[in-house]
Amino acid sequence: MFKDTLSRLFRKREEHIIPGKKSTAGMSASDFKRLPKHVAIIMDGNGRWAKRHRLAVSKGHRQGTENLREIIRHTDDLGIHSLSLYAFSTENWSRPKEEVDALMQLILDFFASEIDELDAKNVHILILGDKSRLPEKQRLTLVEAEERTSGNTGLHLNIAINYGGRDEIARAARILASEAANGRLDPSTITEKTIAEHLYTHGQPDVDLLIRTSGEMRLSNFLLFQCAYAEFIFPKVLWPDFSVKAYDEALSDFGGRQRRFGARI
């Protein structure tokens, strides 16, 4: 009976995975010339992947989530400090209701299947964005994940849900304006560091490497402040097909770049 239960759970987890798509162990940290401290990924191309395979868009998002597990594990294995993932933007509410509902369900499914492993691996989960607009069940799931892993000291896993970069900066401005109005802050002392301390990612390093899959070359309102000096890589592969090997290639590309931060070397 126990074996039957395990078998059913395994089938449920794998039922949306395309046959032949296998996990790859990937390279080790010592194989890279230099690794970024903070990687941000815009996981683009789920819809086009689904269309290519003649599937519903929701199936593309689900396949993308299956792929995400391997990327998170590999990032953790490499010892990278922060991984920021663009899961759902403030603009995504305008998508068809069926697609939005599927994405909301994926939030529940992902944390139900992954929270135990993430917590056991000392991953610290942080949700970037305004959780108040989310359905109650999803909001509580995210709050619980944050609270459960708040004391963890490993990989900082930032998941952007109902997030917009301009909205984040406006939020920081409102907080600073309120502090100034109440006499707790001298506006003349506000610096870039002050603003950074009031962003969702406060205390984390700025983004070193931003990856956007599917070949699209734009930020789409993602981590605008944090990406000021990020290196950008735009692989043409659609997100559900973005393998650990492709990820390693992007990391290797980053390691070979000379970063000047505005200076002349």
Coordinates of C-alpha atoms in Angstrom, one line a residue:
M1 CA 0.0 0.0 0.0
F2 CA 2.8 2.4 0.9
K3 CA 4.5 1.7 -2.5
D4 CA 1.2 2.3 -4.3
T5 CA 0.9 5.7 -2.5
L6 CA 4.5 6.7 -3.5
S7 CA 3.9 5.6 -7.1
R8 CA 0.7 7.8 -7.3
L9 CA 2.5 10.8 -5.8
F10 CA 5.4 10.4 -8.3
R11 CA 3.1 10.1 -11.2
K12 CA 1.2 13.2 -10.1
R13 CA 4.4 15.2 -9.9
E14 CA 5.7 14.1 -13.3
E15 CA 2.4 14.0 -15.3
H16 CA 3.1 17.3 -17.0
I17 CA 6.7 16.8 -17.8
I18 CA 7.6 16.1 -21.5
P19 CA 9.1 12.6 -21.9
G20 CA 12.9 12.7 -22.3
K21 CA 13.4 15.9 -20.4
K22 CA 15.8 14.9 -17.7
S23 CA 17.6 16.6 -14.8
T24 CA 21.2 17.5 -15.3
A25 CA 23.6 17.7 -12.3
G26 CA 25.4 20.7 -13.8
M27 CA 28.8 22.2 -13.1
S28 CA 30.3 22.8 -9.7
A29 CA 31.3 26.2 -8.2
S30 CA 35.0 25.5 -8.8
D31 CA 34.3 25.1 -12.5
F32 CA 33.5 28.8 -12.9
K33 CA 35.9 31.7 -13.2
R34 CA 33.6 33.9 -11.2
L35 CA 30.0 33.5 -10.0
P36 CA 27.4 36.3 -9.5
K37 CA 26.2 36.9 -6.0
H38 CA 22.7 37.7 -7.2
V39 CA 21.0 36.2 -10.2
A40 CA 17.6 37.5 -11.5
I41 CA 15.6 35.5 -14.0
I42 CA 12.6 36.6 -16.1
M43 CA 11.1 33.2 -16.9
D44 CA 9.7 34.1 -20.4
G45 CA 8.2 31.8 -23.1
N46 CA 5.8 29.5 -21.3
G47 CA 2.9 30.5 -23.5
R48 CA 4.9 30.1 -26.7
W49 CA 6.2 26.8 -25.5
A50 CA 2.6 25.6 -24.9
K51 CA 1.6 26.8 -28.3
R52 CA 4.5 25.0 -29.9
H53 CA 3.4 21.8 -28.3
R54 CA -0.3 22.4 -29.0
L55 CA -1.1 22.6 -25.3
A56 CA -3.1 25.0 -23.2
V57 CA -1.1 28.0 -21.9
S58 CA -1.6 26.7 -18.3
K59 CA 0.4 23.6 -19.3
G60 CA 3.2 25.8 -20.4
H61 CA 3.3 27.5 -17.0
R62 CA 3.2 24.2 -15.2
Q63 CA 6.1 22.8 -17.3
G64 CA 8.0 26.0 -16.5
T65 CA 7.4 25.4 -12.8
E66 CA 8.8 21.8 -13.2
N67 CA 11.9 23.3 -14.8
L68 CA 12.2 25.9 -12.1
R69 CA 12.9 23.2 -9.4
E70 CA 16.1 22.2 -11.1
I71 CA 17.3 25.8 -11.5
I72 CA 16.7 26.6 -7.8
R73 CA 18.5 23.4 -6.7
H74 CA 21.5 24.1 -8.9
T75 CA 21.7 27.8 -7.7
D76 CA 21.7 26.5 -4.1
D77 CA 24.4 23.9 -4.9
L78 CA 26.6 26.6 -6.4
G79 CA 26.4 28.7 -3.3
I80 CA 25.0 31.8 -5.0
H81 CA 23.7 34.3 -2.4
S82 CA 20.4 35.4 -4.1
L83 CA 18.1 34.2 -6.8
S84 CA 15.2 36.5 -7.9
L85 CA 12.4 35.0 -10.0
Y86 CA 9.8 37.0 -11.9
A87 CA 6.7 34.9 -11.4
F88 CA 3.7 37.3 -11.7
S89 CA 3.8 41.1 -12.4
T90 CA 1.3 43.8 -11.5
E91 CA 0.4 43.9 -15.2
N92 CA -0.3 40.2 -15.5
W93 CA -3.7 40.6 -13.9
S94 CA -4.9 41.8 -17.4
R95 CA -4.3 38.3 -18.9
P96 CA -7.2 36.0 -19.5
K97 CA -8.9 34.9 -16.3
E98 CA -8.2 31.2 -17.1
E99 CA -4.5 31.9 -17.3
V100 CA -4.5 34.0 -14.1
D101 CA -6.4 31.3 -12.2
A102 CA -3.9 28.7 -13.4
L103 CA -1.0 30.8 -12.2
M104 CA -2.7 31.3 -8.8
Q105 CA -3.1 27.5 -8.5
L106 CA 0.6 27.0 -9.4
I107 CA 1.5 29.1 -6.4
L108 CA -0.3 26.7 -4.1
D109 CA 1.0 23.6 -5.9
F110 CA 4.6 24.8 -5.9
F111 CA 4.8 25.6 -2.2
A112 CA 2.9 22.5 -1.3
S113 CA 5.4 20.3 -3.1
E114 CA 8.6 22.3 -2.4
I115 CA 8.5 24.0 1.0
D116 CA 9.7 21.1 3.0
E117 CA 12.8 20.6 0.8
L118 CA 13.5 24.3 0.6
D119 CA 13.3 24.7 4.3
A120 CA 15.4 21.6 4.9
K121 CA 18.1 23.1 2.6
N122 CA 18.2 26.3 4.6
V123 CA 16.7 28.4 1.8
H124 CA 15.3 31.8 2.9
I125 CA 12.1 32.7 0.9
L126 CA 11.1 36.3 0.4
I127 CA 8.1 37.4 -1.7
L128 CA 8.7 40.6 -3.7
G129 CA 5.5 42.5 -4.3
D130 CA 2.1 43.4 -2.8
K131 CA 0.6 40.3 -1.3
S132 CA -2.6 42.1 -0.2
R133 CA -4.2 41.8 -3.7
L134 CA -3.7 38.1 -3.9
P135 CA -6.6 35.6 -3.1
E136 CA -6.6 34.8 0.6
K137 CA -5.4 31.2 0.2
Q138 CA -2.4 32.2 -1.9
R139 CA -1.6 35.2 0.4
L140 CA -1.6 33.0 3.5
T141 CA 0.5 30.3 1.7
L142 CA 3.2 32.9 0.8
V143 CA 3.2 34.5 4.3
E144 CA 3.6 31.0 5.8
A145 CA 6.5 30.2 3.5
E146 CA 8.2 33.5 4.5
E147 CA 7.7 33.0 8.2
R148 CA 8.7 29.4 8.1
T149 CA 12.1 30.1 6.4
S150 CA 12.8 33.6 7.9
G151 CA 15.6 32.2 10.1
N152 CA 17.3 30.3 7.3
T153 CA 20.7 31.5 6.2
G154 CA 21.3 29.8 2.9
L155 CA 20.1 30.8 -0.6
H156 CA 17.9 33.9 -0.6
L157 CA 15.1 32.9 -2.9
N158 CA 13.1 36.0 -4.0
I159 CA 9.9 35.3 -5.8
A160 CA 8.2 38.3 -7.4
I161 CA 4.5 38.0 -7.3
N162 CA 2.2 40.9 -8.0
Y163 CA 5.4 42.8 -8.4
G164 CA 6.4 45.9 -10.4
G165 CA 9.7 47.7 -10.3
R166 CA 8.2 51.2 -10.5
D167 CA 5.6 50.2 -7.9
E168 CA 8.5 49.1 -5.6
I169 CA 10.3 52.4 -6.0
A170 CA 7.0 54.3 -5.4
R171 CA 6.4 52.3 -2.3
A172 CA 9.9 53.2 -1.0
A173 CA 9.3 56.9 -1.7
R174 CA 6.0 56.8 0.2
I175 CA 7.7 55.2 3.2
L176 CA 10.5 57.8 3.1
A177 CA 8.0 60.7 2.6
S178 CA 6.0 59.5 5.6
E179 CA 9.2 59.3 7.8
A180 CA 10.2 62.8 6.7
A181 CA 6.7 64.2 7.3
N182 CA 6.7 62.8 10.9
G183 CA 10.1 64.3 11.6
R184 CA 12.0 61.0 11.7
L185 CA 14.0 61.7 8.6
D186 CA 15.8 64.7 7.2
P187 CA 15.1 64.6 3.4
S188 CA 18.6 66.1 2.7
T189 CA 20.2 62.9 4.1
I190 CA 18.4 60.6 1.6
T191 CA 20.9 58.7 -0.6
E192 CA 20.8 55.8 -3.0
K193 CA 21.6 53.6 0.0
T194 CA 18.6 55.0 1.9
I195 CA 16.3 54.0 -1.0
A196 CA 17.9 50.6 -1.3
E197 CA 17.2 50.0 2.4
H198 CA 13.5 50.5 1.8
L199 CA 13.2 48.1 -1.2
Y200 CA 11.9 44.5 -0.9
T201 CA 15.5 43.3 -1.4
H202 CA 17.1 45.4 1.4
G203 CA 20.2 43.8 2.8
Q204 CA 20.9 41.7 -0.3
P205 CA 23.5 42.5 -3.0
D206 CA 22.4 44.3 -6.2
V207 CA 21.7 42.0 -9.2
D208 CA 24.9 40.9 -10.9
L209 CA 23.3 38.9 -13.7
L210 CA 19.9 39.1 -15.3
I211 CA 18.7 36.3 -17.5
R212 CA 15.6 36.6 -19.7
T213 CA 14.7 33.5 -21.7
S214 CA 12.9 33.3 -25.0
G215 CA 15.0 35.9 -26.8
E216 CA 13.0 39.0 -25.7
M217 CA 15.3 41.8 -24.7
R218 CA 13.6 44.1 -22.1
L219 CA 13.3 44.4 -18.4
S220 CA 9.5 44.5 -18.2
N221 CA 9.5 46.5 -15.0
F222 CA 11.6 44.0 -13.0
L223 CA 14.1 45.1 -10.3
L224 CA 14.7 48.4 -12.1
F225 CA 16.8 49.9 -9.2
Q226 CA 18.6 46.7 -8.4
C227 CA 19.7 46.0 -12.0
A228 CA 21.5 49.3 -12.4
Y229 CA 24.8 47.6 -13.2
A230 CA 23.6 44.1 -13.9
E231 CA 25.0 42.1 -16.8
F232 CA 22.2 41.0 -19.2
I233 CA 21.9 37.7 -21.0
F234 CA 19.0 36.9 -23.4
P235 CA 19.1 33.2 -24.4
K236 CA 16.6 32.4 -27.2
V237 CA 15.5 29.2 -25.5
L238 CA 11.9 29.2 -24.1
W239 CA 11.8 29.0 -20.3
P240 CA 10.4 25.4 -20.0
D241 CA 13.4 24.2 -22.1
F242 CA 16.0 26.3 -20.2
S243 CA 18.2 23.5 -18.8
V244 CA 20.8 23.5 -16.1
K245 CA 23.3 23.2 -18.9
A246 CA 22.0 26.5 -20.5
Y247 CA 22.1 28.1 -17.0
D248 CA 25.7 27.1 -16.6
E249 CA 26.5 28.6 -20.0
A250 CA 25.0 31.9 -18.9
L251 CA 26.9 31.8 -15.6
S252 CA 30.1 31.0 -17.6
D253 CA 29.4 34.0 -19.9
F254 CA 29.0 36.2 -16.9
G255 CA 32.3 35.0 -15.4
G256 CA 34.2 36.0 -18.6
R257 CA 32.8 39.6 -18.7
Q258 CA 34.8 42.6 -17.4
R259 CA 32.7 44.7 -15.1
R260 CA 33.7 48.4 -14.9
F261 CA 30.8 50.0 -13.0
G262 CA 31.3 53.2 -14.9
A263 CA 35.1 53.4 -14.4
R264 CA 37.7 53.1 -17.1
I265 CA 40.1 50.2 -16.6

